[in-house]
Amino acid sequence: MRRERTPSAPILLRRLAQQDSDFEVPIDVEVVTPPPADAPVDFRERLALALGTTEARLLDAAERGYKGIWSSVRAYLVDRLSKAAEPSLADLAGSRHEELLRAYCGDERLVWSIAVSEAEVMVFDLPRESSRAAAIAARLFPDDPDLLV
C-alpha cells in the first residue's frame, strides 16, 4: 500500500503564490491635502454623503467653498453682511432670512450647509461662475437647482 505524499512547505507556498497572482487588483492611490483646520473629523465623508458622489473634482470644488462652522446659514450671512456694512443693517437684514439669502446670493453665489450637530452647520459658499457650482447645485437641489436654501 502506497501512502499519499504531502508536498513540502516550499512547494506548497509556491503553489499558493501562483494562485494569489490571479487576485491582483490595481489600486489607485491619490494624495490629498488635509481638510481645513476647523473642519469636523469626518468632514469629507459628510461632504460626499451630502453631494451623493465621490467624484474628486466635485468634492474638491465643494471643499474650496467651505467657510467654517456656524450656528446657521443665517448667522454666516449676517456676519458677512456686518463686515461689509453697518452692524445695525446686518441685524435688520438678518431678521428676514429668505430675502437676505437671495440678496446675498442672487445669480452669483451658491450657499448651502451640512449639519454637524443640532446646533451647528458647516457652511459652503461658492461663486456660481465656478465650473463645478452648477453640478453641485444640481446634486444638492435636484428639483430646483436655483433654490439657495
mmCIF file of C-alpha atoms in Angstrom:
data_model
loop_
_atom_site.group_PDB
_atom_site.id
_atom_site.type_symbol
_atom_site.label_atom_id
_atom_site.label_comp_id
_atom_site.label_asym_id
_atom_site.label_seq_id
_atom_site.Cartn_x
_atom_site.Cartn_y
_atom_site.Cartn_z
ATOM 1 C CA MET A 1 0.000 0.000 0.000
ATOM 2 C CA ARG A 2 1.399 3.359 -1.039
ATOM 3 C CA ARG A 3 0.836 6.424 1.138
ATOM 4 C CA GLU A 4 -0.045 9.801 -0.313
ATOM 5 C CA ARG A 5 2.813 12.167 -0.053
ATOM 6 C CA THR A 6 2.218 15.638 1.351
ATOM 7 C CA PRO A 7 4.108 18.355 -0.556
ATOM 8 C CA SER A 8 6.836 20.085 1.350
ATOM 9 C CA ALA A 9 6.272 23.618 2.647
ATOM 10 C CA PRO A 10 8.267 25.436 -0.125
ATOM 11 C CA ILE A 11 6.332 23.657 -2.877
ATOM 12 C CA LEU A 12 3.020 24.390 -1.161
ATOM 13 C CA LEU A 13 3.919 28.086 -0.737
ATOM 14 C CA ARG A 14 4.982 28.363 -4.363
ATOM 15 C CA ARG A 15 1.615 26.969 -5.460
ATOM 16 C CA LEU A 16 -0.259 29.397 -3.211
ATOM 17 C CA ALA A 17 1.751 32.338 -4.528
ATOM 18 C CA GLN A 18 0.873 31.427 -8.106
ATOM 19 C CA GLN A 19 -2.811 31.359 -7.296
ATOM 20 C CA ASP A 20 -2.667 34.741 -5.493
ATOM 21 C CA SER A 21 -1.454 36.465 -8.651
ATOM 22 C CA ASP A 22 -4.895 35.792 -10.133
ATOM 23 C CA PHE A 23 -6.406 38.068 -7.488
ATOM 24 C CA GLU A 24 -4.277 41.135 -8.133
ATOM 25 C CA VAL A 25 -6.353 44.276 -8.254
ATOM 26 C CA PRO A 26 -4.997 47.639 -9.406
ATOM 27 C CA ILE A 27 -5.262 50.224 -6.652
ATOM 28 C CA ASP A 28 -5.324 53.930 -7.423
ATOM 29 C CA VAL A 29 -3.545 55.915 -4.762
ATOM 30 C CA GLU A 30 -4.439 59.570 -4.546
ATOM 31 C CA VAL A 31 -2.580 62.006 -2.357
ATOM 32 C CA VAL A 32 -4.945 64.598 -0.916
ATOM 33 C CA THR A 33 -4.346 67.663 1.174
ATOM 34 C CA PRO A 34 -5.572 67.640 4.757
ATOM 35 C CA PRO A 35 -9.076 69.020 5.325
ATOM 36 C CA PRO A 36 -9.463 72.579 6.625
ATOM 37 C CA ALA A 37 -8.181 73.059 10.173
ATOM 38 C CA ASP A 38 -11.572 73.814 11.749
ATOM 39 C CA ALA A 39 -13.436 71.092 9.853
ATOM 40 C CA PRO A 40 -15.002 68.211 11.792
ATOM 41 C CA VAL A 41 -13.151 64.891 11.826
ATOM 42 C CA ASP A 42 -15.472 63.297 9.259
ATOM 43 C CA PHE A 43 -15.579 66.388 7.012
ATOM 44 C CA ARG A 44 -15.001 64.653 3.674
ATOM 45 C CA GLU A 45 -17.385 61.808 4.470
ATOM 46 C CA ARG A 46 -20.173 64.265 5.316
ATOM 47 C CA LEU A 47 -19.469 66.220 2.141
ATOM 48 C CA ALA A 48 -19.539 63.085 -0.030
ATOM 49 C CA LEU A 49 -22.808 61.951 1.570
ATOM 50 C CA ALA A 50 -24.448 65.368 1.136
ATOM 51 C CA LEU A 51 -23.436 65.572 -2.522
ATOM 52 C CA GLY A 52 -24.120 61.895 -3.172
ATOM 53 C CA THR A 53 -20.839 61.425 -5.033
ATOM 54 C CA THR A 54 -17.200 60.528 -4.597
ATOM 55 C CA GLU A 55 -16.144 62.339 -7.761
ATOM 56 C CA ALA A 56 -12.884 64.026 -6.751
ATOM 57 C CA ARG A 57 -13.380 67.174 -8.860
ATOM 58 C CA LEU A 58 -16.782 67.945 -7.355
ATOM 59 C CA LEU A 59 -15.656 67.238 -3.805
ATOM 60 C CA ASP A 60 -12.563 69.389 -4.353
ATOM 61 C CA ALA A 61 -14.642 72.300 -5.644
ATOM 62 C CA ALA A 62 -17.098 71.998 -2.765
ATOM 63 C CA GLU A 63 -14.259 71.821 -0.254
ATOM 64 C CA ARG A 64 -12.825 75.075 -1.630
ATOM 65 C CA GLY A 65 -16.169 76.680 -0.795
ATOM 66 C CA TYR A 66 -16.009 75.667 2.877
ATOM 67 C CA LYS A 67 -16.325 78.757 5.106
ATOM 68 C CA GLY A 68 -16.429 77.215 8.560
ATOM 69 C CA ILE A 69 -18.840 76.042 11.225
ATOM 70 C CA TRP A 70 -21.704 78.359 12.151
ATOM 71 C CA SER A 71 -24.903 78.074 14.135
ATOM 72 C CA SER A 72 -26.841 78.522 10.876
ATOM 73 C CA VAL A 73 -26.556 79.821 7.321
ATOM 74 C CA ARG A 74 -28.341 82.948 8.554
ATOM 75 C CA ALA A 75 -25.592 83.564 11.156
ATOM 76 C CA TYR A 76 -22.971 83.214 8.424
ATOM 77 C CA LEU A 77 -24.789 85.670 6.150
ATOM 78 C CA VAL A 78 -25.313 88.225 8.944
ATOM 79 C CA ASP A 79 -21.609 88.008 9.780
ATOM 80 C CA ARG A 80 -20.641 88.534 6.117
ATOM 81 C CA LEU A 81 -23.022 91.479 5.842
ATOM 82 C CA SER A 82 -21.821 93.047 9.110
ATOM 83 C CA LYS A 83 -18.247 93.007 7.774
ATOM 84 C CA ALA A 84 -19.341 94.755 4.587
ATOM 85 C CA ALA A 85 -21.901 97.200 6.040
ATOM 86 C CA GLU A 86 -23.140 98.725 9.296
ATOM 87 C CA PRO A 87 -23.803 96.117 12.027
ATOM 88 C CA SER A 88 -27.310 97.521 12.580
ATOM 89 C CA LEU A 89 -28.090 96.973 8.893
ATOM 90 C CA ALA A 90 -26.880 93.380 9.207
ATOM 91 C CA ASP A 91 -29.200 92.810 12.196
ATOM 92 C CA LEU A 92 -32.147 94.287 10.297
ATOM 93 C CA ALA A 93 -31.466 92.204 7.197
ATOM 94 C CA GLY A 94 -30.847 89.101 9.331
ATOM 95 C CA SER A 95 -34.426 89.143 10.549
ATOM 96 C CA ARG A 96 -35.585 88.249 7.028
ATOM 97 C CA HIS A 97 -33.600 85.103 6.254
ATOM 98 C CA GLU A 98 -35.040 84.259 2.822
ATOM 99 C CA GLU A 99 -34.606 87.784 1.475
ATOM 100 C CA LEU A 100 -31.124 88.024 2.982
ATOM 101 C CA LEU A 101 -30.053 84.782 1.342
ATOM 102 C CA ARG A 102 -31.459 85.721 -2.047
ATOM 103 C CA ALA A 103 -29.945 89.223 -1.874
ATOM 104 C CA TYR A 104 -26.520 87.845 -0.922
ATOM 105 C CA CYS A 105 -26.529 85.053 -3.464
ATOM 106 C CA GLY A 106 -28.503 86.426 -6.385
ATOM 107 C CA ASP A 107 -27.253 84.722 -9.516
ATOM 108 C CA GLU A 108 -23.645 84.965 -8.364
ATOM 109 C CA ARG A 109 -23.290 82.755 -5.254
ATOM 110 C CA LEU A 110 -24.244 79.232 -4.210
ATOM 111 C CA VAL A 111 -24.590 78.878 -0.434
ATOM 112 C CA TRP A 112 -25.511 75.664 1.363
ATOM 113 C CA SER A 113 -24.906 73.892 4.645
ATOM 114 C CA ILE A 114 -24.357 70.417 6.050
ATOM 115 C CA ALA A 115 -25.410 69.666 9.618
ATOM 116 C CA VAL A 116 -22.646 68.890 12.106
ATOM 117 C CA SER A 117 -24.902 68.708 15.144
ATOM 118 C CA GLU A 118 -28.308 70.026 16.166
ATOM 119 C CA ALA A 119 -26.728 73.413 16.916
ATOM 120 C CA GLU A 120 -24.077 73.705 14.179
ATOM 121 C CA VAL A 121 -23.711 73.509 10.405
ATOM 122 C CA MET A 122 -20.780 73.585 8.011
ATOM 123 C CA VAL A 123 -21.334 76.471 5.596
ATOM 124 C CA PHE A 124 -20.190 76.423 1.977
ATOM 125 C CA ASP A 125 -20.128 79.439 -0.327
ATOM 126 C CA LEU A 126 -19.074 79.190 -3.984
ATOM 127 C CA PRO A 127 -19.238 81.615 -6.890
ATOM 128 C CA ARG A 128 -21.822 80.440 -9.418
ATOM 129 C CA GLU A 129 -19.296 81.045 -12.187
ATOM 130 C CA SER A 130 -17.217 78.190 -10.756
ATOM 131 C CA SER A 131 -17.050 75.366 -13.268
ATOM 132 C CA ARG A 132 -18.431 72.877 -10.740
ATOM 133 C CA ALA A 133 -21.052 75.056 -8.991
ATOM 134 C CA ALA A 134 -23.844 74.045 -11.393
ATOM 135 C CA ALA A 135 -23.076 70.355 -10.894
ATOM 136 C CA ILE A 136 -23.022 70.822 -7.116
ATOM 137 C CA ALA A 137 -26.318 72.769 -7.189
ATOM 138 C CA ALA A 138 -27.937 70.030 -9.276
ATOM 139 C CA ARG A 139 -26.867 67.410 -6.717
ATOM 140 C CA LEU A 140 -27.945 69.453 -3.703
ATOM 141 C CA PHE A 141 -31.241 70.643 -5.138
ATOM 142 C CA PRO A 142 -32.252 68.176 -7.883
ATOM 143 C CA ASP A 143 -35.788 69.545 -8.172
ATOM 144 C CA ASP A 144 -34.726 73.189 -8.329
ATOM 145 C CA PRO A 145 -31.032 73.995 -8.964
ATOM 146 C CA ASP A 146 -31.774 77.702 -8.421
ATOM 147 C CA LEU A 147 -33.021 77.027 -4.896
ATOM 148 C CA LEU A 148 -30.489 78.520 -2.485
ATOM 149 C CA VAL A 149 -31.749 77.409 0.900
#
